[in-house]
Coordinates of C-alpha atoms in Angstrom, one line a residue:
X1468 CA -7.7 156.3 95.7
X1469 CA -5.8 155.6 98.9
X1470 CA -6.9 157.7 101.9
X1471 CA -4.7 160.8 102.3
X1472 CA -4.9 160.6 106.1
X1473 CA -4.5 157.8 108.5
X1474 CA -5.4 157.1 112.1
X1475 CA -3.0 158.9 114.4
X1476 CA -2.1 161.7 112.0
X1477 CA -1.9 165.2 113.7
X1478 CA -3.0 168.0 111.4
X1479 CA -2.2 171.6 111.0
X1480 CA -5.5 173.3 110.3
X1481 CA -6.0 176.8 108.8
X1482 CA -9.0 178.1 110.6
X1483 CA -9.4 181.6 109.0
X1484 CA -8.4 183.8 106.1
X1485 CA -5.8 186.4 107.2
X1486 CA -6.3 189.9 105.7
X1487 CA -9.1 188.6 103.4
X1488 CA -9.1 191.8 101.4
X1489 CA -5.8 190.8 99.9
X1490 CA -7.4 187.7 98.5
X1491 CA -10.2 189.8 97.2
X1492 CA -7.8 192.1 95.3
X1493 CA -5.9 189.1 93.9
X1494 CA -9.1 187.4 92.7
X1495 CA -10.5 190.5 91.1
X1496 CA -7.2 191.4 89.4
X1497 CA -7.0 191.0 85.6
X1498 CA -3.3 189.9 85.8
X1499 CA -3.9 186.2 85.8
X1500 CA -0.9 184.4 84.2
X1501 CA -2.7 181.4 82.8
X1502 CA -6.2 180.1 81.9
X1503 CA -6.1 177.7 85.0
X1504 CA -5.3 180.6 87.3
X1505 CA -8.1 182.7 85.8
X1506 CA -10.5 179.8 86.2
X1507 CA -9.5 179.5 89.9
X1508 CA -10.1 183.2 90.4
X1509 CA -13.6 183.0 88.8
X1510 CA -14.5 180.0 91.0
X1511 CA -13.4 181.9 94.1
X1512 CA -15.6 184.9 93.1
X1513 CA -18.6 182.6 92.5
X1514 CA -18.1 181.1 96.0
X1515 CA -17.8 184.5 97.6
X1516 CA -21.0 185.6 95.8
X1517 CA -22.8 182.5 97.2
X1518 CA -21.4 183.1 100.7
X1519 CA -22.5 186.8 100.6
X1520 CA -26.1 185.6 100.4
X1521 CA -25.7 184.4 104.0
X1522 CA -24.3 187.8 105.2
X1523 CA -20.6 187.0 104.9
X1524 CA -18.4 190.1 104.2
X1525 CA -17.4 190.7 100.6
X1526 CA -15.3 193.2 98.7
X1527 CA -14.8 196.5 100.5
X1528 CA -16.8 195.3 103.5
X1529 CA -13.9 193.1 104.6
X1530 CA -11.1 195.6 104.3
X1531 CA -11.1 196.2 108.0
X1532 CA -11.1 192.4 108.8
X1533 CA -7.8 191.0 110.0
X1534 CA -9.2 187.5 109.8
X1535 CA -12.3 185.8 108.5
X1536 CA -13.7 182.5 109.9
X1537 CA -14.3 180.0 108.4
X1538 CA -11.8 180.3 105.6
X1539 CA -13.0 180.8 102.1
X1540 CA -13.2 177.3 100.6
X1541 CA -13.2 177.7 96.8
X1542 CA -11.2 174.7 95.7
X1543 CA -12.6 171.3 95.1
X1544 CA -10.6 168.4 96.5
X1545 CA -9.3 170.2 99.7
X1546 CA -9.7 168.4 103.1
X1547 CA -11.8 170.2 105.7
X1548 CA -12.3 169.6 109.5
X1549 CA -15.9 170.2 110.6
X1550 CA -18.3 169.5 113.5
X1551 CA -20.4 166.6 112.6
X1552 CA -24.1 167.5 112.0
X1553 CA -25.0 164.1 113.5
X1554 CA -22.7 164.4 116.6
X1555 CA -25.6 163.5 118.9
X1556 CA -25.8 160.1 117.3
X1557 CA -22.0 159.6 117.2
X1558 CA -20.6 161.5 120.2
X1559 CA -17.1 160.0 119.8
X1560 CA -16.9 161.4 116.3
X1561 CA -17.9 165.0 117.0
X1562 CA -15.3 166.3 114.5
X1563 CA -14.8 164.8 111.0
X1564 CA -12.2 165.1 108.3
X1565 CA -13.5 164.8 104.8
X1566 CA -12.7 166.0 101.2
X1567 CA -14.7 168.7 99.5
X1568 CA -16.6 167.3 96.4
X1569 CA -19.1 170.2 95.9
X1570 CA -19.1 173.9 96.6
X1571 CA -22.0 176.1 97.5
X1572 CA -24.3 176.8 94.5
X1573 CA -23.1 173.7 92.6
X1574 CA -24.9 170.5 91.6
X1575 CA -23.3 167.3 92.8
X1576 CA -23.5 163.7 91.7
X1577 CA -22.6 161.6 94.8
X1578 CA -20.2 158.8 94.4
X1579 CA -21.6 155.3 93.9
X1580 CA -25.0 156.6 92.9
X1581 CA -25.0 158.1 89.4
X1582 CA -28.7 158.4 89.4
X1583 CA -28.8 160.8 92.4
X1584 CA -28.4 164.6 92.0
X1585 CA -28.0 167.0 94.9
X1586 CA -28.0 170.8 94.9
X1587 CA -25.6 172.3 97.4
X1588 CA -27.0 175.4 99.3
X1589 CA -25.2 178.7 99.0
X1590 CA -23.3 178.6 102.4
X1591 CA -22.6 174.9 102.5
X1592 CA -20.2 172.1 101.2
X1593 CA -20.7 168.6 99.9
X1594 CA -18.0 166.4 101.5
X1595 CA -17.1 162.8 101.1
X1596 CA -14.5 160.5 102.6
X1597 CA -11.5 159.0 100.8
X1598 CA -11.8 155.3 100.1
X1599 CA -9.7 152.6 98.6
X1600 CA -10.5 152.1 94.9
X1601 CA -9.2 149.4 92.6
X1602 CA -6.8 150.6 89.9
X1603 CA -8.8 150.7 86.7
X1604 CA -5.7 150.1 84.7
X1605 CA -5.0 146.6 86.1
X1606 CA -5.4 143.6 83.9
X1607 CA -8.9 142.0 83.9
X1608 CA -9.3 139.1 86.3
X1609 CA -11.7 136.2 86.4
X1610 CA -15.4 136.9 86.9
X1611 CA -15.3 135.6 90.5
X1612 CA -12.4 137.9 91.4
X1613 CA -14.2 140.9 89.8
X1614 CA -17.3 140.2 91.8
X1615 CA -15.3 140.1 95.1
X1616 CA -13.6 143.5 94.1
X1617 CA -17.0 145.1 93.6
X1618 CA -18.3 143.8 96.9
X1619 CA -15.2 145.0 98.7
X1620 CA -15.3 148.4 97.1
X1621 CA -19.0 148.8 98.0
X1622 CA -18.1 148.0 101.6
X1623 CA -15.4 150.6 101.7
X1624 CA -17.8 153.3 100.4
X1625 CA -20.3 152.4 103.2
X1626 CA -17.7 153.0 105.9
X1627 CA -17.6 156.8 105.4
X1628 CA -20.3 158.8 107.2
X1629 CA -20.4 162.0 105.1
X1630 CA -22.7 164.1 103.0
X1631 CA -24.1 161.0 101.4
X1632 CA -25.6 160.3 104.9
X1633 CA -26.6 163.7 106.2
X1634 CA -26.5 166.0 103.2
X1635 CA -24.6 169.2 102.7
X1636 CA -22.6 170.6 105.6
X1637 CA -23.2 174.2 106.6
X1638 CA -20.0 176.3 106.6
X1639 CA -20.8 177.4 110.1
X1640 CA -19.8 173.9 111.2
X1641 CA -16.4 174.1 109.4
X1642 CA -13.4 174.4 111.7
X1643 CA -10.8 174.9 109.0
X1644 CA -8.8 173.4 106.1
X1645 CA -6.3 170.7 106.8
X1646 CA -3.1 171.8 105.2
X1647 CA -0.2 169.7 106.7
X1648 CA 0.4 166.5 108.5
X1649 CA 2.8 167.4 111.4
X1650 CA 2.9 164.0 113.2
X1651 CA 4.3 161.4 112.9
X1652 CA 7.5 162.7 111.4
X1653 CA 7.6 159.9 108.8
X1654 CA 4.3 161.4 107.3
X1655 CA 5.2 165.1 107.6
X1656 CA 4.0 167.0 104.5
X1657 CA 1.3 168.8 102.7
X1658 CA -2.3 167.3 102.7
X1659 CA -2.8 166.9 99.0
X1660 CA -6.0 168.0 97.2
X1661 CA -7.6 165.6 94.8
X1662 CA -10.4 165.8 92.2
X1663 CA -11.7 162.8 90.3
X1664 CA -10.8 162.4 86.7
X1665 CA -14.5 162.5 85.8
X1666 CA -16.0 165.7 87.3
X1667 CA -18.9 165.1 89.7
X1668 CA -19.9 168.7 90.4
X1669 CA -20.8 171.7 88.2
X1670 CA -22.3 175.1 88.5
X1671 CA -26.0 175.3 88.1

């Protein structure tokens, strides 16, 4: 997968839920138009239930809230901006932009290590960076070329400092969800969400 963002991109970041009780009404409504929408609503309610264990408002308790920070992140594959847990080690990278691979309460299988299983705490996220991956549909090459592809792919994985390095990220460190690229003009558009074809996270 090609990285969704590039050096120099300026992002529009949604830092809060506006009138969160409206989302609550929508998610608890029984008027879902499709199975996929119903599944998204159920996932959102699971995430809210996990967040509530950390004291976050839920249901009628947030009716008086005009905004709620950080925003409710209930969709896998979205891109978030957060303060790095290891900012003291890397002061020039205090803020990081990564993709959500696991939600609070889920079990995650990190990329490149299928023998490793991680449990994401209630009020946390498992995030990983985008990396170049070879197209699996390409014709097979000679053994030497395949070896070089594997080595190059492994190198790309190692460049991303993310949850595979410092574990789940507490939502208190999350600044917001990256929604649009607003500069340069040639790249203006929505920051796309992406989930792998083979799921790597599931509810415990």
